[in-house]
GROMACS .gro file of C-alpha atoms in nm:
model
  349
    1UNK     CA    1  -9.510   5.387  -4.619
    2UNK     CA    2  -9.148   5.448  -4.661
    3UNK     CA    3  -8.974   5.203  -4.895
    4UNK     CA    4  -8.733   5.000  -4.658
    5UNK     CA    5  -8.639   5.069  -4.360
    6UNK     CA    6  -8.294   4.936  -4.318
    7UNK     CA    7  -8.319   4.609  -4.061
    8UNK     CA    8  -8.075   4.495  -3.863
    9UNK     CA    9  -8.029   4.153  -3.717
   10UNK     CA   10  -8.157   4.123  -3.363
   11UNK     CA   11  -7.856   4.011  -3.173
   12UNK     CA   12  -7.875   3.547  -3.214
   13UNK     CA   13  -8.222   3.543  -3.260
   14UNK     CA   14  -8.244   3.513  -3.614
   15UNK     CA   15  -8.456   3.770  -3.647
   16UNK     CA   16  -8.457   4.054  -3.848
   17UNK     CA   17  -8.599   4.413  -3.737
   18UNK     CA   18  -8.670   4.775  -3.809
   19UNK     CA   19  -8.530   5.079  -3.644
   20UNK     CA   20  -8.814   5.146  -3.455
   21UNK     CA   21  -8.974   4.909  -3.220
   22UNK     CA   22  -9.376   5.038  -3.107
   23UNK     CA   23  -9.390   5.020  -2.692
   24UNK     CA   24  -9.804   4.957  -2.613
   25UNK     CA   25  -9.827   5.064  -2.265
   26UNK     CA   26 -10.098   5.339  -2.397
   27UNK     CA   27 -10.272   5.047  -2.503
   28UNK     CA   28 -10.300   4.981  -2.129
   29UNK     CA   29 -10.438   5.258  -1.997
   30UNK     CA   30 -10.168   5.388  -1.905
   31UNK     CA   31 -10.246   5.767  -1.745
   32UNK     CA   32 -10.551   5.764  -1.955
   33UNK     CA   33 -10.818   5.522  -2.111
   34UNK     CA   34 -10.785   5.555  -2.470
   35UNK     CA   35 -11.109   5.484  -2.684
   36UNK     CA   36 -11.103   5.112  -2.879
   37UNK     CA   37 -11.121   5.278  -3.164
   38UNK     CA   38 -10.800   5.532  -3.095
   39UNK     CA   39 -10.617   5.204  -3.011
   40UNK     CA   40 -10.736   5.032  -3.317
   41UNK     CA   41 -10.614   5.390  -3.527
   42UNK     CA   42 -10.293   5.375  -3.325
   43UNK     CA   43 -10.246   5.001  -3.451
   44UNK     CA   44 -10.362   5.034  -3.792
   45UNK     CA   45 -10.099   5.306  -3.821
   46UNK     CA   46  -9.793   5.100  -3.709
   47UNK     CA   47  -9.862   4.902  -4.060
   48UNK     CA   48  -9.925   5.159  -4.273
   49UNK     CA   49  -9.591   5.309  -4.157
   50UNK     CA   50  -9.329   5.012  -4.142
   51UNK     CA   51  -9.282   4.746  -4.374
   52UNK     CA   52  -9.420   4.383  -4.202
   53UNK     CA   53  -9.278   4.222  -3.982
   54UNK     CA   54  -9.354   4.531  -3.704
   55UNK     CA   55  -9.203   4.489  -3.378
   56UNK     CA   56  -9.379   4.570  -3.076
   57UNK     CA   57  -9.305   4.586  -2.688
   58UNK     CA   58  -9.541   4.472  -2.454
   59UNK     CA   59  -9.572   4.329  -2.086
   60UNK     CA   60  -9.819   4.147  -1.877
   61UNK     CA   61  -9.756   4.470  -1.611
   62UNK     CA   62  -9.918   4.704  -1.881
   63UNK     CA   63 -10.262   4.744  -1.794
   64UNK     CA   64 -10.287   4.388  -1.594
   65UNK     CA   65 -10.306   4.249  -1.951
   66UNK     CA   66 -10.532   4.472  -2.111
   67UNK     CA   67 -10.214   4.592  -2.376
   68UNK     CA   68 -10.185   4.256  -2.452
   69UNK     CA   69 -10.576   4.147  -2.475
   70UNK     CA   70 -10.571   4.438  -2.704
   71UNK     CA   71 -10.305   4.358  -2.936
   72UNK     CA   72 -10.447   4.032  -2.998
   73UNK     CA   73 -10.799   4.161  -3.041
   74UNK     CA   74 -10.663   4.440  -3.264
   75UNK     CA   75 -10.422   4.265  -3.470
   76UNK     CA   76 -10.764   4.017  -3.550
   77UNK     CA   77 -10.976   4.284  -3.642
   78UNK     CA   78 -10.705   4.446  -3.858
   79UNK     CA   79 -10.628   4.111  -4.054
   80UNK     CA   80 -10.269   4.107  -3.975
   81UNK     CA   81 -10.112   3.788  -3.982
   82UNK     CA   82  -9.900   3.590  -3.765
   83UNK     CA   83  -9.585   3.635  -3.968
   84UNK     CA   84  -9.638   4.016  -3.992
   85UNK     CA   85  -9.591   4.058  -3.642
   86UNK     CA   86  -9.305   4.021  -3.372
   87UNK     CA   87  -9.404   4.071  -3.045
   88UNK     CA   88  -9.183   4.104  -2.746
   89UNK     CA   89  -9.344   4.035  -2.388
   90UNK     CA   90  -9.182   4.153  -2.049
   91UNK     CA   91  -9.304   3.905  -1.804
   92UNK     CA   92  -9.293   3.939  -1.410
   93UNK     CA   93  -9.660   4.018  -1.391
   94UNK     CA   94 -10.003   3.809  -1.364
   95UNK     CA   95 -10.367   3.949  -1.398
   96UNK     CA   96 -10.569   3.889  -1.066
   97UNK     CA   97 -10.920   4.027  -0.984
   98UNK     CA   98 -10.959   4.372  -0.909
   99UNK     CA   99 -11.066   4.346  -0.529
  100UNK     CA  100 -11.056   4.698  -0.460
  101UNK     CA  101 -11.172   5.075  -0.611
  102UNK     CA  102 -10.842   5.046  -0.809
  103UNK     CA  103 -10.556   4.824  -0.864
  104UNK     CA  104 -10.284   4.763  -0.626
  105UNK     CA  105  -9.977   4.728  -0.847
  106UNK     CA  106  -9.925   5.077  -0.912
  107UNK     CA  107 -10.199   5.309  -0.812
  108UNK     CA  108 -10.306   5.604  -0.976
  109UNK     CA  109 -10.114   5.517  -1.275
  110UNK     CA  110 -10.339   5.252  -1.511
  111UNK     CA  111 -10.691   5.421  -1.566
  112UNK     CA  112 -11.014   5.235  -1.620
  113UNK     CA  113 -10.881   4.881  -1.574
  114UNK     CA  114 -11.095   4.576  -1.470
  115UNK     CA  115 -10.818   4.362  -1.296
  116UNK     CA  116 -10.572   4.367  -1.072
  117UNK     CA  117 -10.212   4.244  -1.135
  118UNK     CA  118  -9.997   4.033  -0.932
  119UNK     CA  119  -9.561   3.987  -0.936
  120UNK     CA  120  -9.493   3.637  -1.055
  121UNK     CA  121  -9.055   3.681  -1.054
  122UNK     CA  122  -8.994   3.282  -0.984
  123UNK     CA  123  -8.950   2.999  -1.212
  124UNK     CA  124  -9.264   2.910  -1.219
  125UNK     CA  125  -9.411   3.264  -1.176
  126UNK     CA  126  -9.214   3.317  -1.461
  127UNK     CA  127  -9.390   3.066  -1.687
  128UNK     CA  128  -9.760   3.150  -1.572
  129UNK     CA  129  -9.687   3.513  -1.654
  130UNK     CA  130  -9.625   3.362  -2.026
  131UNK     CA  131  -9.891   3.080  -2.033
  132UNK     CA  132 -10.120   3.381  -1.969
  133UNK     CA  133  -9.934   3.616  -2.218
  134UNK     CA  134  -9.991   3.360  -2.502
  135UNK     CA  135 -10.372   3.339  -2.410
  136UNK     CA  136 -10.453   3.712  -2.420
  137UNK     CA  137 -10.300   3.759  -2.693
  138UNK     CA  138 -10.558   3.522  -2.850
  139UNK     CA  139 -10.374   3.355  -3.113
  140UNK     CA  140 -10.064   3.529  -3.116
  141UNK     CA  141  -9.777   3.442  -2.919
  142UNK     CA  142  -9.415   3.686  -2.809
  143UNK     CA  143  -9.141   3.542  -3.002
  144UNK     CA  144  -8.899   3.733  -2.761
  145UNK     CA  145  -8.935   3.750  -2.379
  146UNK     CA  146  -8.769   3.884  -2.071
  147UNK     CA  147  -8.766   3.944  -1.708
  148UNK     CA  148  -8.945   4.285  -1.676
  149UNK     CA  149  -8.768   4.548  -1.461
  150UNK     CA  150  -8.591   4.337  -1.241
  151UNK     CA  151  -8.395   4.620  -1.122
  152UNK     CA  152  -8.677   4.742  -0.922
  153UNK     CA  153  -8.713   4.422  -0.789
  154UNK     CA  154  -8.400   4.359  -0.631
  155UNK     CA  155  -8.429   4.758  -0.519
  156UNK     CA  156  -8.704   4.680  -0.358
  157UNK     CA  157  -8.486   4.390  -0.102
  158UNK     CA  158  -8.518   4.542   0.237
  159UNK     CA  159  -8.219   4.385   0.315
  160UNK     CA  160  -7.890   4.229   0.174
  161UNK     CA  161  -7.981   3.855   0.236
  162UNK     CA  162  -8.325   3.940   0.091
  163UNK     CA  163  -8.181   4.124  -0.245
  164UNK     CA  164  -7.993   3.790  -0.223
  165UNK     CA  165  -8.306   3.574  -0.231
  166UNK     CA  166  -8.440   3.794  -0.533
  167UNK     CA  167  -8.163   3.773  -0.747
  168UNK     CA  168  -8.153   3.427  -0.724
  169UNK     CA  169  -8.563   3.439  -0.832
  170UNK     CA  170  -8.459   3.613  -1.103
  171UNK     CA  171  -8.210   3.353  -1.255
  172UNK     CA  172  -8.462   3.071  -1.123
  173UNK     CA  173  -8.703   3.276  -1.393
  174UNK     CA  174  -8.428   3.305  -1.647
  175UNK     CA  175  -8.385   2.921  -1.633
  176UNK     CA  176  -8.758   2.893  -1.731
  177UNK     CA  177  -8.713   3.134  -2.000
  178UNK     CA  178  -8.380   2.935  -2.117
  179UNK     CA  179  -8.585   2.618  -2.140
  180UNK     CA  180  -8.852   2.789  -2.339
  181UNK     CA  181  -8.572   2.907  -2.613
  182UNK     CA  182  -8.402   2.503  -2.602
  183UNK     CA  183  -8.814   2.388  -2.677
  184UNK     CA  184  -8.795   2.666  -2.962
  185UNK     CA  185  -9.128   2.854  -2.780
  186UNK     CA  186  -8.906   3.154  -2.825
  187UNK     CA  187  -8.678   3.320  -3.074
  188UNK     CA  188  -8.484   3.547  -2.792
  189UNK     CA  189  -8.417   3.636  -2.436
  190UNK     CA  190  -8.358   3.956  -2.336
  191UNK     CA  191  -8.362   4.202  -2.066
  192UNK     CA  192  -8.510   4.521  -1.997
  193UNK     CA  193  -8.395   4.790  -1.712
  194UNK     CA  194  -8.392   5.157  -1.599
  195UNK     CA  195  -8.063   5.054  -1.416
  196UNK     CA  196  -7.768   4.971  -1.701
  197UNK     CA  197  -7.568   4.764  -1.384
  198UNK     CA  198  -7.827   4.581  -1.296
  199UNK     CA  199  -7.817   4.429  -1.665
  200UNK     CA  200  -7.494   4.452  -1.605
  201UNK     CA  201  -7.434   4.196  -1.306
  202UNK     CA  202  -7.716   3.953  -1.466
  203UNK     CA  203  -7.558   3.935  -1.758
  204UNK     CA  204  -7.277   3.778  -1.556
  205UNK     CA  205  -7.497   3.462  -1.553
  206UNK     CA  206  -7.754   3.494  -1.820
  207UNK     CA  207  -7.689   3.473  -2.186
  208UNK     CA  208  -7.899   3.719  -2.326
  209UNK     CA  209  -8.000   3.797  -2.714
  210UNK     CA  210  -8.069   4.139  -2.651
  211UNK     CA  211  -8.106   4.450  -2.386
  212UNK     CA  212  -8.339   4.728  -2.385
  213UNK     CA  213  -8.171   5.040  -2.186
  214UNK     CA  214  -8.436   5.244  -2.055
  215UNK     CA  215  -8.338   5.632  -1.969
  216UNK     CA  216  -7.977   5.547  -2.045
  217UNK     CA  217  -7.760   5.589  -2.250
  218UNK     CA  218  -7.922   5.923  -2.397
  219UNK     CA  219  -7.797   6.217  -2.549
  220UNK     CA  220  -7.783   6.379  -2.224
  221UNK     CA  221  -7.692   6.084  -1.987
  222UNK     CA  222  -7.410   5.840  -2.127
  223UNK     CA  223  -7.136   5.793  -1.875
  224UNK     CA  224  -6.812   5.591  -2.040
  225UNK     CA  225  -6.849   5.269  -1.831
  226UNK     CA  226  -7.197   5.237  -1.972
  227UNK     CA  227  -7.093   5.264  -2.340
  228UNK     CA  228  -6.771   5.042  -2.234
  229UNK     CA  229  -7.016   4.746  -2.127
  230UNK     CA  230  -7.234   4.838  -2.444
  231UNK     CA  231  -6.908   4.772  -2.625
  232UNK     CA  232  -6.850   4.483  -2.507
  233UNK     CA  233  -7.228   4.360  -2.547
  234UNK     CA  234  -7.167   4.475  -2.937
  235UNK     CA  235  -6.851   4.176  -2.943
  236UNK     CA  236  -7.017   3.937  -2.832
  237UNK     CA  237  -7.365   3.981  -3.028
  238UNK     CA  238  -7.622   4.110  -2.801
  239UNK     CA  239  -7.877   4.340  -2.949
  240UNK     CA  240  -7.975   4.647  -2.810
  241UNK     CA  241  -8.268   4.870  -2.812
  242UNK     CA  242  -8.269   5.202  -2.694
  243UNK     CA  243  -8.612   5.309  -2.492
  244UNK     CA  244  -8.724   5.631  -2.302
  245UNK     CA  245  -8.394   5.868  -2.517
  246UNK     CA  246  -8.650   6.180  -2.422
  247UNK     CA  247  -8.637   6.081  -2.024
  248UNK     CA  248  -9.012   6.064  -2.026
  249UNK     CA  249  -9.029   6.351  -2.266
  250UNK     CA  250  -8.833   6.637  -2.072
  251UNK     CA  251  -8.541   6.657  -2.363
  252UNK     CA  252  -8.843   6.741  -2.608
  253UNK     CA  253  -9.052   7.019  -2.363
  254UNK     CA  254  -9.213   6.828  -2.101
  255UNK     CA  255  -9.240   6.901  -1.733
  256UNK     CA  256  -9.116   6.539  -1.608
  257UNK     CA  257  -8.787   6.414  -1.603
  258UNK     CA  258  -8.805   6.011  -1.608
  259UNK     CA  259  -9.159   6.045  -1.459
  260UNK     CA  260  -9.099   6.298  -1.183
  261UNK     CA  261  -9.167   6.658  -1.255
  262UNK     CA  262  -8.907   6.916  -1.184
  263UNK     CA  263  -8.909   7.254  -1.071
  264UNK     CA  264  -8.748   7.477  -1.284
  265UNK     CA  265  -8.685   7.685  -0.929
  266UNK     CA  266  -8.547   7.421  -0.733
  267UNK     CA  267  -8.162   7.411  -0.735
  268UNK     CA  268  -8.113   7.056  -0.750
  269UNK     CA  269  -8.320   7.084  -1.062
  270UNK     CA  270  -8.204   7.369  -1.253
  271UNK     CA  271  -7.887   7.234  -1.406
  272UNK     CA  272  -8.152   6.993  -1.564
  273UNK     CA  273  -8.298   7.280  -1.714
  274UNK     CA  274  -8.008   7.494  -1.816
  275UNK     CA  275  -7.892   7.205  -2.024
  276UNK     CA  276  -8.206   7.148  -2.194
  277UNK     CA  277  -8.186   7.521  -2.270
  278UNK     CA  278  -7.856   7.524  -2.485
  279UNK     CA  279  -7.991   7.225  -2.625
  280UNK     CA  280  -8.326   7.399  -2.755
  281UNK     CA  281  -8.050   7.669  -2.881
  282UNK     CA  282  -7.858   7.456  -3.063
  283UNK     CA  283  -8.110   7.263  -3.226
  284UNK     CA  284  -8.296   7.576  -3.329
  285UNK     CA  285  -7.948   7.686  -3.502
  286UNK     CA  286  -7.978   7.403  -3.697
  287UNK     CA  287  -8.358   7.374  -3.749
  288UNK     CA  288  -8.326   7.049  -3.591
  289UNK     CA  289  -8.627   6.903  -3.372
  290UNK     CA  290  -8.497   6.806  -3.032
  291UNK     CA  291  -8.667   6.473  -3.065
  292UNK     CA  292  -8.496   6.409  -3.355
  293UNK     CA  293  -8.173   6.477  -3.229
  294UNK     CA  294  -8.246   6.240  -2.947
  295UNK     CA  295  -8.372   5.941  -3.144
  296UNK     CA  296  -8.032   5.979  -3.416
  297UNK     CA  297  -7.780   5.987  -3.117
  298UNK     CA  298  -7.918   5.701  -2.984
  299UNK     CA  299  -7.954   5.484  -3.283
  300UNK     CA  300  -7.598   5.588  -3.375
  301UNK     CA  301  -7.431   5.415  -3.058
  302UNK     CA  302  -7.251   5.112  -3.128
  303UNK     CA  303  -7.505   4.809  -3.147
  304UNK     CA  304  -7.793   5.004  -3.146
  305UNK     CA  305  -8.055   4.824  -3.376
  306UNK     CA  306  -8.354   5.039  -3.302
  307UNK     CA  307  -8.533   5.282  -3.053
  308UNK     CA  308  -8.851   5.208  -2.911
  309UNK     CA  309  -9.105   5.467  -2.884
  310UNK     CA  310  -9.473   5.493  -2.732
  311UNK     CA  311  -9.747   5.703  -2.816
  312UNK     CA  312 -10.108   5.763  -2.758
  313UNK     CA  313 -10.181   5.944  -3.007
  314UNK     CA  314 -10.254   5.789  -3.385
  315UNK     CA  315 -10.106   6.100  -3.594
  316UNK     CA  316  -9.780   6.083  -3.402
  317UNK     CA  317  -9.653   5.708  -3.546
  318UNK     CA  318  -9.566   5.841  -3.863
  319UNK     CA  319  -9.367   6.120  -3.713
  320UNK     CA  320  -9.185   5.876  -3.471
  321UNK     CA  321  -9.082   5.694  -3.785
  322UNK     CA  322  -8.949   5.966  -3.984
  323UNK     CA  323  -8.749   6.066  -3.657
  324UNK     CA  324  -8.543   5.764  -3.732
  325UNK     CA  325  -8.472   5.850  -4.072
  326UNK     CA  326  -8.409   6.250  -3.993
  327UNK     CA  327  -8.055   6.335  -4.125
  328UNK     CA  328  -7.864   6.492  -3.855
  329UNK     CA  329  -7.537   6.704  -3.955
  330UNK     CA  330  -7.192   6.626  -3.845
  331UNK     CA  331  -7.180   7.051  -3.778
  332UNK     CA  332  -7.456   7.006  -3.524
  333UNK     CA  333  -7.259   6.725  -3.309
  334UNK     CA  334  -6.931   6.940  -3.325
  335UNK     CA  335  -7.213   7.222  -3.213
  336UNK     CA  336  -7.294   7.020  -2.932
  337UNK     CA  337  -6.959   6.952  -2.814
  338UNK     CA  338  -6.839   7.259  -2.854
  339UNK     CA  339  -7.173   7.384  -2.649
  340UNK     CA  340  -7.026   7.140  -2.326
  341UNK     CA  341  -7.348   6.942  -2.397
  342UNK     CA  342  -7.146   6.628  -2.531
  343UNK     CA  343  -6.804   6.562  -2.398
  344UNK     CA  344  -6.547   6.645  -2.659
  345UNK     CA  345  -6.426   6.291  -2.709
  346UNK     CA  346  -6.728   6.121  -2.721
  347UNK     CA  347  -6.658   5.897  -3.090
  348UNK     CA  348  -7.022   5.781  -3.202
  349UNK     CA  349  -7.156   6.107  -3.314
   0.00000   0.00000   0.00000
């Protein structure tokens, strides 16, 4: 275990964390059923890598629970107390039986699971998704809490006075998250989205602790009003963690691009491709590992306080660590610009 790893406060919650948060949807199933005992290995690591407390990211939607049933069980069995642990629950989603051959919420995606899971995005849907958080976790309880993905909610409106209707479900379920902060249930509120606006236009109404960008800002996809509104989140003391900076692993070798695969012959994709190319060049110039140059230019935007990262795999944690402490040199960011792969006044890097 490294030393210290420097910890930054976490926006007005009064909490302190590490720069590297652990996301558990493998601990859902997700694409795969992982053994107990690789998910015990997997959690056992997290400890033996980052000084207590560790931070991890869960949600009611991974697995229909099962993440969460297995934190609790896992963090038991490993001895780990209460203290030592700060857990963050996305809530929007309730286990149900499993009715059918598979579950309904998003076939073909959770393997192995043994319920079904339901969308609870109301105020009161809102509270049963964390009555039932609290009670998987078995002892344990999310000292920070959001609204998960409410972006693909309000996408998912088939028409204007219906997007309408959900956005005012989700600030119906942000009141009931409000009133669990004011009765000191919670340390934080926060947010969690694929689509930077839609934090954006919520955060018009909702005072939130922190926001957790998903896909953006990265080192290939940071447009300036995005890291204007960051800015401004940065003034006024919102916390902000940085998720999915390898776009579902393409920036690092993979075949998918934020979860859809690409076709290196397709024209629409091949820019995608060309970029990660000089990118691979550049980094190899500098002996640099592409994920490593992903995780430092995201933890070096302003407000940044961590990245969070998921594996499935027990021998990867400690690697995932280490890629927040990798030294990155100023030559290889001039590199970069100079390449066209960063635009030439871009200040954080």
């Amino acid at each position: 275990m490294p030393a210290t790893l420097a910890r930054k406060e976490f926006g007005r919650t009064g909490l302190k964390v590490p720069p590297i948060i652990f996301g558990t949807s493998c601990l859902g199933n997700l694409y795969e059923a992982l053994s107990d005992e690789t998910k015990l290995a997997i959690m056992r690591e997290w400890f033996k890598h980052v000084p207590v407390p560790v931070v991890l990211d869960s949600a009611g939607k991974y697995g229909a629970g099962l993440a969460l049933e297995t934190i609790g069980r896992g963090l038991k069995q490993l001895g780990v107390p209460a203290k030592d642990v700060i857990i963050s629950n996305k809530l929007a989603w309730a286990r149900a039986p499993l009715t059918t051959p598979e579950p309904t919420f998003e076939p073909g995606v959770w393997k192995g699971l043994k319920h079904d899971a339901v969308q609870r995005i109301s105020y009161r849907g809102i509270l049963e998704c964390f009555e039932q958080g609290c009670e998987l976790l078995g002892g344990y309880a999310p000292a920070l809490v959001s609204v998960h993905d409410p972006d693909e909610y309000l996408m998912a409106a088939p028409s204007p006075a219906e997007r309408q209707q959900r956005l005012q479900d989700v600030l119906d379920a942000y009141r009931a998250l409000g009133e669990l902060k004011a009765k000191h249930a919670v340390k934080g509120i926060g947010i969690g989205s694929k689509d930077w606006r839609t934090v954006q236009e919520l955060h018009r109404s909702v005072r939130f602790d922190w926001v957790m960008f998903a896909i953006s800002p990265t080192i290939l996809r940071h447009p300036p009003e995005l890291m204007e509104f960051i800015e401004k989140l940065t003034r006024e003391g919102v916390a902000i963690v940085n998720s999915a900076v390898f776009h579902a692993g393409f920036l690092t070798g993979g075949a998918f691009f934020d979860y859809q695969k690409l076709d290196p012959k397709s024209s629409d994709d091949a820019p995608l491709f060309a970029w990660r190319d000089s990118f691979f060049t550049v980094c190899k110039k500098f002996e640099i590992k592409p994920a490593a140059a992903c995780v430092q230019f995201a933890l070096k935007m302003p407000g940044v306080v961590s990245v969070a990262l998921n594996t499935g795999k027990p021998e990867r944690i400690g690697e995932n660590v280490r890629l927040t402490q990798t030294e990155i040199p100023a030559a290889f960011w001039q590199e970069m610009k100079l390449a066209g792969l960063l635009e030439a006044e871009y200040r954080y890097v």
